Amino acid sequence: PMGVLSFLEEECVVPNGSEKSLLEKLCSNLAGDSSFKKSKQSQKYSTVRHFAVQHYAGEVHYNIDGWLEKNRDNVETSVLDILSQSTHPLLKVLFPPVPANNLKARRGTITNSTVSFLYKNQLQCLLDTLNTSSAHFIRCVVPNYEKLPGKIDAPLVLAQLNRSIGEKKKSRGNCDNSRECQTIRSVIPMAVVSDTSFGEGIDTQESG
């Protein structure tokens, strides 16, 4: 089934594609997906919220204004030609010279490639690498929404830790005394881990 990125790619190549048409397609085709929903507008938000996706770590709202132009990411071939002739070490790596017999093919490929197409290919390469490796996952915790140093928003951190522990409970059973929980208690301020809801009342149902 097609997802958000696939519909975005399609809208970038069809005649008269627009963000309005994209949103209509998303809401029409993904209406039955529990992870997708159309956002309700509210004056308390500074930007328009068009749709939301239920990610693992929570619900994220998106504004699609300008998505098509950003996804096309068109660059004039003349600019690429100039960059490929640069003697700067970094530019030589990013824009290697292309043989004359491949120049036309390169121009067509770069012109027609979208950001979402390249992203999906890169993501697939990453997944292929991970599937052949023994990866160790490092979870990053957001201390506060203001991105300020030395400030910990205890409820925000607690919610993230509970989600992380919830995944452990689903896959391994109760993990209150696990190495992960002991590590969390040793490095996170007591104002957070002493909260009575730490590791308790976790929703172990899949988010879809």
JSON list of C-alpha atoms in Angstrom, two decimals:
[
{"chain": "A", "resi": 1, "resn": "PRO", "atom": "CA", "xyz": [0.00, 0.00, 0.00]},
{"chain": "A", "resi": 2, "resn": "MET", "atom": "CA", "xyz": [1.09, 3.57, -0.69]},
{"chain": "A", "resi": 3, "resn": "GLY", "atom": "CA", "xyz": [2.16, 5.76, 2.19]},
{"chain": "A", "resi": 4, "resn": "VAL", "atom": "CA", "xyz": [2.68, 9.49, 2.70]},
{"chain": "A", "resi": 5, "resn": "LEU", "atom": "CA", "xyz": [6.00, 9.61, 0.82]},
{"chain": "A", "resi": 6, "resn": "SER", "atom": "CA", "xyz": [4.64, 7.65, -2.14]},
{"chain": "A", "resi": 7, "resn": "PHE", "atom": "CA", "xyz": [1.67, 10.00, -2.49]},
{"chain": "A", "resi": 8, "resn": "LEU", "atom": "CA", "xyz": [4.03, 12.96, -2.22]},
{"chain": "A", "resi": 9, "resn": "GLU", "atom": "CA", "xyz": [6.21, 11.59, -5.04]},
{"chain": "A", "resi": 10, "resn": "GLU", "atom": "CA", "xyz": [3.14, 10.99, -7.20]},
{"chain": "A", "resi": 11, "resn": "GLU", "atom": "CA", "xyz": [1.83, 14.51, -6.66]},
{"chain": "A", "resi": 12, "resn": "CYS", "atom": "CA", "xyz": [5.19, 15.97, -7.70]},
{"chain": "A", "resi": 13, "resn": "VAL", "atom": "CA", "xyz": [5.01, 14.40, -11.18]},
{"chain": "A", "resi": 14, "resn": "VAL", "atom": "CA", "xyz": [1.31, 14.59, -12.06]},
{"chain": "A", "resi": 15, "resn": "PRO", "atom": "CA", "xyz": [0.12, 17.66, -14.04]},
{"chain": "A", "resi": 16, "resn": "ASN", "atom": "CA", "xyz": [-1.19, 20.48, -11.84]},
{"chain": "A", "resi": 17, "resn": "GLY", "atom": "CA", "xyz": [-0.17, 18.73, -8.64]},
{"chain": "A", "resi": 18, "resn": "SER", "atom": "CA", "xyz": [-0.84, 20.74, -5.48]},
{"chain": "A", "resi": 19, "resn": "GLU", "atom": "CA", "xyz": [-0.68, 20.47, -1.70]},
{"chain": "A", "resi": 20, "resn": "LYS", "atom": "CA", "xyz": [-4.47, 20.63, -1.58]},
{"chain": "A", "resi": 21, "resn": "SER", "atom": "CA", "xyz": [-4.75, 17.63, -3.87]},
{"chain": "A", "resi": 22, "resn": "LEU", "atom": "CA", "xyz": [-2.08, 15.81, -1.87]},
{"chain": "A", "resi": 23, "resn": "LEU", "atom": "CA", "xyz": [-3.95, 16.34, 1.39]},
{"chain": "A", "resi": 24, "resn": "GLU", "atom": "CA", "xyz": [-7.18, 15.10, -0.19]},
{"chain": "A", "resi": 25, "resn": "LYS", "atom": "CA", "xyz": [-5.44, 11.93, -1.41]},
{"chain": "A", "resi": 26, "resn": "LEU", "atom": "CA", "xyz": [-3.87, 11.31, 1.99]},
{"chain": "A", "resi": 27, "resn": "CYS", "atom": "CA", "xyz": [-7.13, 11.75, 3.87]},
{"chain": "A", "resi": 28, "resn": "SER", "atom": "CA", "xyz": [-9.03, 9.62, 1.35]},
{"chain": "A", "resi": 29, "resn": "ASN", "atom": "CA", "xyz": [-6.58, 6.74, 1.02]},
{"chain": "A", "resi": 30, "resn": "LEU", "atom": "CA", "xyz": [-5.22, 6.58, 4.56]},
{"chain": "A", "resi": 31, "resn": "ALA", "atom": "CA", "xyz": [-8.49, 7.16, 6.41]},
{"chain": "A", "resi": 32, "resn": "GLY", "atom": "CA", "xyz": [-8.60, 3.53, 7.50]},
{"chain": "A", "resi": 33, "resn": "ASP", "atom": "CA", "xyz": [-5.08, 3.56, 8.94]},
{"chain": "A", "resi": 34, "resn": "SER", "atom": "CA", "xyz": [-5.10, 3.99, 12.72]},
{"chain": "A", "resi": 35, "resn": "SER", "atom": "CA", "xyz": [-1.72, 5.76, 12.56]},
{"chain": "A", "resi": 36, "resn": "PHE", "atom": "CA", "xyz": [-3.06, 8.56, 10.35]},
{"chain": "A", "resi": 37, "resn": "LYS", "atom": "CA", "xyz": [-5.69, 11.19, 10.98]},
{"chain": "A", "resi": 38, "resn": "LYS", "atom": "CA", "xyz": [-6.66, 14.62, 9.72]},
{"chain": "A", "resi": 39, "resn": "SER", "atom": "CA", "xyz": [-5.82, 17.35, 12.20]},
{"chain": "A", "resi": 40, "resn": "LYS", "atom": "CA", "xyz": [-8.46, 19.58, 13.72]},
{"chain": "A", "resi": 41, "resn": "GLN", "atom": "CA", "xyz": [-7.66, 23.27, 13.43]},
{"chain": "A", "resi": 42, "resn": "SER", "atom": "CA", "xyz": [-7.22, 25.26, 16.62]},
{"chain": "A", "resi": 43, "resn": "GLN", "atom": "CA", "xyz": [-6.36, 28.89, 17.35]},
{"chain": "A", "resi": 44, "resn": "LYS", "atom": "CA", "xyz": [-3.90, 27.85, 20.05]},
{"chain": "A", "resi": 45, "resn": "TYR", "atom": "CA", "xyz": [-1.42, 26.69, 17.41]},
{"chain": "A", "resi": 46, "resn": "SER", "atom": "CA", "xyz": [0.66, 29.25, 15.51]},
{"chain": "A", "resi": 47, "resn": "THR", "atom": "CA", "xyz": [0.68, 27.18, 12.28]},
{"chain": "A", "resi": 48, "resn": "VAL", "atom": "CA", "xyz": [-1.99, 25.25, 10.42]},
{"chain": "A", "resi": 49, "resn": "ARG", "atom": "CA", "xyz": [-1.91, 21.53, 11.20]},
{"chain": "A", "resi": 50, "resn": "HIS", "atom": "CA", "xyz": [-3.06, 19.47, 8.21]},
{"chain": "A", "resi": 51, "resn": "PHE", "atom": "CA", "xyz": [-2.67, 15.87, 9.38]},
{"chain": "A", "resi": 52, "resn": "ALA", "atom": "CA", "xyz": [-1.14, 13.81, 12.17]},
{"chain": "A", "resi": 53, "resn": "VAL", "atom": "CA", "xyz": [0.80, 10.55, 12.31]},
{"chain": "A", "resi": 54, "resn": "GLN", "atom": "CA", "xyz": [0.90, 8.39, 15.41]},
{"chain": "A", "resi": 55, "resn": "HIS", "atom": "CA", "xyz": [4.61, 7.62, 15.71]},
{"chain": "A", "resi": 56, "resn": "TYR", "atom": "CA", "xyz": [6.02, 5.29, 18.35]},
{"chain": "A", "resi": 57, "resn": "ALA", "atom": "CA", "xyz": [7.05, 8.18, 20.60]},
{"chain": "A", "resi": 58, "resn": "GLY", "atom": "CA", "xyz": [3.78, 10.08, 20.21]},
{"chain": "A", "resi": 59, "resn": "GLU", "atom": "CA", "xyz": [1.48, 11.92, 17.84]},
{"chain": "A", "resi": 60, "resn": "VAL", "atom": "CA", "xyz": [3.13, 14.36, 15.42]},
{"chain": "A", "resi": 61, "resn": "HIS", "atom": "CA", "xyz": [1.20, 16.99, 13.43]},
{"chain": "A", "resi": 62, "resn": "TYR", "atom": "CA", "xyz": [2.34, 18.13, 9.98]},
{"chain": "A", "resi": 63, "resn": "ASN", "atom": "CA", "xyz": [1.84, 21.23, 7.85]},
{"chain": "A", "resi": 64, "resn": "ILE", "atom": "CA", "xyz": [2.23, 20.42, 4.13]},
{"chain": "A", "resi": 65, "resn": "ASP", "atom": "CA", "xyz": [2.53, 23.98, 2.80]},
{"chain": "A", "resi": 66, "resn": "GLY", "atom": "CA", "xyz": [5.44, 24.05, 0.33]},
{"chain": "A", "resi": 67, "resn": "TRP", "atom": "CA", "xyz": [5.99, 20.29, 0.42]},
{"chain": "A", "resi": 68, "resn": "LEU", "atom": "CA", "xyz": [5.91, 19.82, -3.36]},
{"chain": "A", "resi": 69, "resn": "GLU", "atom": "CA", "xyz": [8.50, 22.48, -4.09]},
{"chain": "A", "resi": 70, "resn": "LYS", "atom": "CA", "xyz": [10.78, 21.22, -1.32]},
{"chain": "A", "resi": 71, "resn": "ASN", "atom": "CA", "xyz": [10.42, 17.63, -2.46]},
{"chain": "A", "resi": 72, "resn": "ARG", "atom": "CA", "xyz": [11.26, 18.42, -6.09]},
{"chain": "A", "resi": 73, "resn": "ASP", "atom": "CA", "xyz": [14.39, 20.24, -4.92]},
{"chain": "A", "resi": 74, "resn": "ASN", "atom": "CA", "xyz": [15.26, 21.22, -8.48]},
{"chain": "A", "resi": 75, "resn": "VAL", "atom": "CA", "xyz": [18.80, 22.38, -9.18]},
{"chain": "A", "resi": 76, "resn": "GLU", "atom": "CA", "xyz": [19.79, 23.92, -12.50]},
{"chain": "A", "resi": 77, "resn": "THR", "atom": "CA", "xyz": [22.03, 21.53, -14.43]},
{"chain": "A", "resi": 78, "resn": "SER", "atom": "CA", "xyz": [24.30, 24.45, -15.31]},
{"chain": "A", "resi": 79, "resn": "VAL", "atom": "CA", "xyz": [24.96, 24.95, -11.59]},
{"chain": "A", "resi": 80, "resn": "LEU", "atom": "CA", "xyz": [25.76, 21.25, -11.20]},
{"chain": "A", "resi": 81, "resn": "ASP", "atom": "CA", "xyz": [28.14, 21.44, -14.15]},
{"chain": "A", "resi": 82, "resn": "ILE", "atom": "CA", "xyz": [30.01, 24.36, -12.56]},
{"chain": "A", "resi": 83, "resn": "LEU", "atom": "CA", "xyz": [30.22, 22.61, -9.18]},
{"chain": "A", "resi": 84, "resn": "SER", "atom": "CA", "xyz": [31.55, 19.43, -10.80]},
{"chain": "A", "resi": 85, "resn": "GLN", "atom": "CA", "xyz": [34.49, 21.45, -12.18]},
{"chain": "A", "resi": 86, "resn": "SER", "atom": "CA", "xyz": [35.48, 22.78, -8.75]},
{"chain": "A", "resi": 87, "resn": "THR", "atom": "CA", "xyz": [38.93, 21.98, -7.33]},
{"chain": "A", "resi": 88, "resn": "HIS", "atom": "CA", "xyz": [37.67, 22.15, -3.73]},
{"chain": "A", "resi": 89, "resn": "PRO", "atom": "CA", "xyz": [38.16, 18.67, -2.12]},
{"chain": "A", "resi": 90, "resn": "LEU", "atom": "CA", "xyz": [34.64, 18.49, -0.64]},
{"chain": "A", "resi": 91, "resn": "LEU", "atom": "CA", "xyz": [32.89, 19.68, -3.80]},
{"chain": "A", "resi": 92, "resn": "LYS", "atom": "CA", "xyz": [34.88, 17.18, -5.86]},
{"chain": "A", "resi": 93, "resn": "VAL", "atom": "CA", "xyz": [33.43, 14.41, -3.71]},
{"chain": "A", "resi": 94, "resn": "LEU", "atom": "CA", "xyz": [29.87, 15.77, -3.74]},
{"chain": "A", "resi": 95, "resn": "PHE", "atom": "CA", "xyz": [29.82, 16.64, -7.45]},
{"chain": "A", "resi": 96, "resn": "PRO", "atom": "CA", "xyz": [32.21, 14.32, -9.31]},
{"chain": "A", "resi": 97, "resn": "PRO", "atom": "CA", "xyz": [32.76, 14.99, -13.03]},
{"chain": "A", "resi": 98, "resn": "VAL", "atom": "CA", "xyz": [30.46, 13.00, -15.30]},
{"chain": "A", "resi": 99, "resn": "PRO", "atom": "CA", "xyz": [31.65, 11.59, -18.66]},
{"chain": "A", "resi": 100, "resn": "ALA", "atom": "CA", "xyz": [30.10, 13.37, -21.64]},
{"chain": "A", "resi": 101, "resn": "ASN", "atom": "CA", "xyz": [28.25, 10.25, -22.78]},
{"chain": "A", "resi": 102, "resn": "ASN", "atom": "CA", "xyz": [26.57, 10.02, -19.35]},
{"chain": "A", "resi": 103, "resn": "LEU", "atom": "CA", "xyz": [25.82, 13.73, -18.98]},
{"chain": "A", "resi": 104, "resn": "LYS", "atom": "CA", "xyz": [22.34, 13.57, -20.49]},
{"chain": "A", "resi": 105, "resn": "ALA", "atom": "CA", "xyz": [21.42, 10.59, -18.33]},
{"chain": "A", "resi": 106, "resn": "ARG", "atom": "CA", "xyz": [22.71, 12.34, -15.24]},
{"chain": "A", "resi": 107, "resn": "ARG", "atom": "CA", "xyz": [20.71, 15.47, -15.96]},
{"chain": "A", "resi": 108, "resn": "GLY", "atom": "CA", "xyz": [17.52, 13.51, -16.42]},
{"chain": "A", "resi": 109, "resn": "THR", "atom": "CA", "xyz": [18.10, 11.50, -13.25]},
{"chain": "A", "resi": 110, "resn": "ILE", "atom": "CA", "xyz": [18.84, 14.51, -11.07]},
{"chain": "A", "resi": 111, "resn": "THR", "atom": "CA", "xyz": [15.96, 16.49, -12.51]},
{"chain": "A", "resi": 112, "resn": "ASN", "atom": "CA", "xyz": [13.43, 13.72, -11.97]},
{"chain": "A", "resi": 113, "resn": "SER", "atom": "CA", "xyz": [14.65, 12.48, -8.57]},
{"chain": "A", "resi": 114, "resn": "THR", "atom": "CA", "xyz": [12.76, 13.76, -5.55]},
{"chain": "A", "resi": 115, "resn": "VAL", "atom": "CA", "xyz": [13.91, 14.15, -1.97]},
{"chain": "A", "resi": 116, "resn": "SER", "atom": "CA", "xyz": [11.42, 11.50, -0.84]},
{"chain": "A", "resi": 117, "resn": "PHE", "atom": "CA", "xyz": [12.65, 9.06, -3.51]},
{"chain": "A", "resi": 118, "resn": "LEU", "atom": "CA", "xyz": [16.28, 9.49, -2.47]},
{"chain": "A", "resi": 119, "resn": "TYR", "atom": "CA", "xyz": [15.31, 9.28, 1.21]},
{"chain": "A", "resi": 120, "resn": "LYS", "atom": "CA", "xyz": [13.47, 5.99, 0.74]},
{"chain": "A", "resi": 121, "resn": "ASN", "atom": "CA", "xyz": [16.43, 4.52, -1.14]},
{"chain": "A", "resi": 122, "resn": "GLN", "atom": "CA", "xyz": [18.85, 5.64, 1.56]},
{"chain": "A", "resi": 123, "resn": "LEU", "atom": "CA", "xyz": [16.55, 4.30, 4.27]},
{"chain": "A", "resi": 124, "resn": "GLN", "atom": "CA", "xyz": [16.34, 0.93, 2.52]},
{"chain": "A", "resi": 125, "resn": "CYS", "atom": "CA", "xyz": [20.15, 0.78, 2.30]},
{"chain": "A", "resi": 126, "resn": "LEU", "atom": "CA", "xyz": [20.33, 1.55, 6.02]},
{"chain": "A", "resi": 127, "resn": "LEU", "atom": "CA", "xyz": [17.81, -1.17, 6.86]},
{"chain": "A", "resi": 128, "resn": "ASP", "atom": "CA", "xyz": [19.73, -3.66, 4.71]},
{"chain": "A", "resi": 129, "resn": "THR", "atom": "CA", "xyz": [22.88, -2.82, 6.66]},
{"chain": "A", "resi": 130, "resn": "LEU", "atom": "CA", "xyz": [21.13, -3.08, 10.03]},
{"chain": "A", "resi": 131, "resn": "ASN", "atom": "CA", "xyz": [19.60, -6.43, 9.11]},
{"chain": "A", "resi": 132, "resn": "THR", "atom": "CA", "xyz": [23.08, -7.85, 8.56]},
{"chain": "A", "resi": 133, "resn": "SER", "atom": "CA", "xyz": [24.52, -6.30, 11.73]},
{"chain": "A", "resi": 134, "resn": "SER", "atom": "CA", "xyz": [24.23, -6.57, 15.50]},
{"chain": "A", "resi": 135, "resn": "ALA", "atom": "CA", "xyz": [23.04, -3.06, 16.23]},
{"chain": "A", "resi": 136, "resn": "HIS", "atom": "CA", "xyz": [22.85, -1.45, 19.68]},
{"chain": "A", "resi": 137, "resn": "PHE", "atom": "CA", "xyz": [20.04, 1.06, 20.05]},
{"chain": "A", "resi": 138, "resn": "ILE", "atom": "CA", "xyz": [20.72, 4.34, 21.86]},
{"chain": "A", "resi": 139, "resn": "ARG", "atom": "CA", "xyz": [17.61, 6.18, 23.01]},
{"chain": "A", "resi": 140, "resn": "CYS", "atom": "CA", "xyz": [17.82, 9.96, 23.13]},
{"chain": "A", "resi": 141, "resn": "VAL", "atom": "CA", "xyz": [15.68, 11.75, 25.71]},
{"chain": "A", "resi": 142, "resn": "VAL", "atom": "CA", "xyz": [14.51, 15.33, 25.16]},
{"chain": "A", "resi": 143, "resn": "PRO", "atom": "CA", "xyz": [15.06, 17.21, 28.45]},
{"chain": "A", "resi": 144, "resn": "ASN", "atom": "CA", "xyz": [12.83, 20.19, 27.61]},
{"chain": "A", "resi": 145, "resn": "TYR", "atom": "CA", "xyz": [10.98, 21.64, 24.64]},
{"chain": "A", "resi": 146, "resn": "GLU", "atom": "CA", "xyz": [12.81, 24.97, 24.91]},
{"chain": "A", "resi": 147, "resn": "LYS", "atom": "CA", "xyz": [16.21, 23.30, 24.19]},
{"chain": "A", "resi": 148, "resn": "LEU", "atom": "CA", "xyz": [17.69, 25.06, 27.22]},
{"chain": "A", "resi": 149, "resn": "PRO", "atom": "CA", "xyz": [20.81, 23.74, 28.99]},
{"chain": "A", "resi": 150, "resn": "GLY", "atom": "CA", "xyz": [20.59, 22.64, 32.61]},
{"chain": "A", "resi": 151, "resn": "LYS", "atom": "CA", "xyz": [16.79, 22.36, 32.58]},
{"chain": "A", "resi": 152, "resn": "ILE", "atom": "CA", "xyz": [14.88, 19.09, 32.95]},
{"chain": "A", "resi": 153, "resn": "ASP", "atom": "CA", "xyz": [11.13, 18.99, 32.41]},
{"chain": "A", "resi": 154, "resn": "ALA", "atom": "CA", "xyz": [10.33, 16.05, 34.70]},
{"chain": "A", "resi": 155, "resn": "PRO", "atom": "CA", "xyz": [6.89, 15.14, 33.23]},
{"chain": "A", "resi": 156, "resn": "LEU", "atom": "CA", "xyz": [8.29, 15.27, 29.69]},
{"chain": "A", "resi": 157, "resn": "VAL", "atom": "CA", "xyz": [11.30, 13.08, 30.53]},
{"chain": "A", "resi": 158, "resn": "LEU", "atom": "CA", "xyz": [9.12, 10.71, 32.53]},
{"chain": "A", "resi": 159, "resn": "ALA", "atom": "CA", "xyz": [6.72, 10.20, 29.62]},
{"chain": "A", "resi": 160, "resn": "GLN", "atom": "CA", "xyz": [9.62, 9.31, 27.31]},
{"chain": "A", "resi": 161, "resn": "LEU", "atom": "CA", "xyz": [11.14, 6.88, 29.80]},
{"chain": "A", "resi": 162, "resn": "ASN", "atom": "CA", "xyz": [7.80, 5.19, 30.37]},
{"chain": "A", "resi": 163, "resn": "ARG", "atom": "CA", "xyz": [7.38, 4.66, 26.64]},
{"chain": "A", "resi": 164, "resn": "SER", "atom": "CA", "xyz": [10.85, 3.13, 26.48]},
{"chain": "A", "resi": 165, "resn": "ILE", "atom": "CA", "xyz": [10.14, 0.84, 29.42]},
{"chain": "A", "resi": 166, "resn": "GLY", "atom": "CA", "xyz": [6.79, -0.05, 27.88]},
{"chain": "A", "resi": 167, "resn": "GLU", "atom": "CA", "xyz": [8.58, -1.49, 24.86]},
{"chain": "A", "resi": 168, "resn": "LYS", "atom": "CA", "xyz": [10.78, -3.57, 27.16]},
{"chain": "A", "resi": 169, "resn": "LYS", "atom": "CA", "xyz": [7.74, -4.91, 28.99]},
{"chain": "A", "resi": 170, "resn": "LYS", "atom": "CA", "xyz": [6.07, -5.89, 25.73]},
{"chain": "A", "resi": 171, "resn": "SER", "atom": "CA", "xyz": [9.12, -7.76, 24.48]},
{"chain": "A", "resi": 172, "resn": "ARG", "atom": "CA", "xyz": [10.59, -9.18, 27.71]},
{"chain": "A", "resi": 173, "resn": "GLY", "atom": "CA", "xyz": [7.96, -8.95, 30.39]},
{"chain": "A", "resi": 174, "resn": "ASN", "atom": "CA", "xyz": [8.29, -6.82, 33.55]},
{"chain": "A", "resi": 175, "resn": "CYS", "atom": "CA", "xyz": [11.58, -4.95, 33.55]},
{"chain": "A", "resi": 176, "resn": "ASP", "atom": "CA", "xyz": [11.43, -2.97, 36.82]},
{"chain": "A", "resi": 177, "resn": "ASN", "atom": "CA", "xyz": [14.71, -4.55, 37.97]},
{"chain": "A", "resi": 178, "resn": "SER", "atom": "CA", "xyz": [16.30, -4.79, 34.53]},
{"chain": "A", "resi": 179, "resn": "ARG", "atom": "CA", "xyz": [19.69, -3.32, 33.66]},
{"chain": "A", "resi": 180, "resn": "GLU", "atom": "CA", "xyz": [17.95, -0.60, 31.63]},
{"chain": "A", "resi": 181, "resn": "CYS", "atom": "CA", "xyz": [15.81, 0.56, 34.54]},
{"chain": "A", "resi": 182, "resn": "GLN", "atom": "CA", "xyz": [18.76, 0.47, 36.95]},
{"chain": "A", "resi": 183, "resn": "THR", "atom": "CA", "xyz": [20.79, 2.58, 34.53]},
{"chain": "A", "resi": 184, "resn": "ILE", "atom": "CA", "xyz": [17.97, 5.11, 34.18]},
{"chain": "A", "resi": 185, "resn": "ARG", "atom": "CA", "xyz": [17.69, 5.43, 37.96]},
{"chain": "A", "resi": 186, "resn": "SER", "atom": "CA", "xyz": [21.45, 6.00, 38.26]},
{"chain": "A", "resi": 187, "resn": "VAL", "atom": "CA", "xyz": [21.75, 8.82, 35.71]},
{"chain": "A", "resi": 188, "resn": "ILE", "atom": "CA", "xyz": [18.39, 10.63, 35.77]},
{"chain": "A", "resi": 189, "resn": "PRO", "atom": "CA", "xyz": [17.70, 13.15, 38.59]},
{"chain": "A", "resi": 190, "resn": "MET", "atom": "CA", "xyz": [15.65, 11.76, 41.45]},
{"chain": "A", "resi": 191, "resn": "ALA", "atom": "CA", "xyz": [12.98, 14.39, 40.75]},
{"chain": "A", "resi": 192, "resn": "VAL", "atom": "CA", "xyz": [12.11, 12.30, 37.73]},
{"chain": "A", "resi": 193, "resn": "VAL", "atom": "CA", "xyz": [12.66, 8.68, 38.76]},
{"chain": "A", "resi": 194, "resn": "SER", "atom": "CA", "xyz": [11.10, 9.13, 42.20]},
{"chain": "A", "resi": 195, "resn": "ASP", "atom": "CA", "xyz": [7.78, 9.97, 40.55]},
{"chain": "A", "resi": 196, "resn": "THR", "atom": "CA", "xyz": [5.27, 7.28, 41.53]},
{"chain": "A", "resi": 197, "resn": "SER", "atom": "CA", "xyz": [4.27, 6.76, 37.91]},
{"chain": "A", "resi": 198, "resn": "PHE", "atom": "CA", "xyz": [7.80, 5.81, 36.79]},
{"chain": "A", "resi": 199, "resn": "GLY", "atom": "CA", "xyz": [7.54, 2.43, 35.11]},
{"chain": "A", "resi": 200, "resn": "GLU", "atom": "CA", "xyz": [3.91, 2.01, 36.17]},
{"chain": "A", "resi": 201, "resn": "GLY", "atom": "CA", "xyz": [0.62, 2.14, 34.34]},
{"chain": "A", "resi": 202, "resn": "ILE", "atom": "CA", "xyz": [2.31, 1.70, 30.99]},
{"chain": "A", "resi": 203, "resn": "ASP", "atom": "CA", "xyz": [0.08, 1.09, 28.02]},
{"chain": "A", "resi": 204, "resn": "THR", "atom": "CA", "xyz": [1.42, -2.11, 26.45]},
{"chain": "A", "resi": 205, "resn": "GLN", "atom": "CA", "xyz": [-0.93, -1.98, 23.47]},
{"chain": "A", "resi": 206, "resn": "GLU", "atom": "CA", "xyz": [0.53, -1.44, 20.03]},
{"chain": "A", "resi": 207, "resn": "SER", "atom": "CA", "xyz": [-0.06, 2.06, 18.65]},
{"chain": "A", "resi": 208, "resn": "GLY", "atom": "CA", "xyz": [-0.75, 0.71, 15.17]}
]
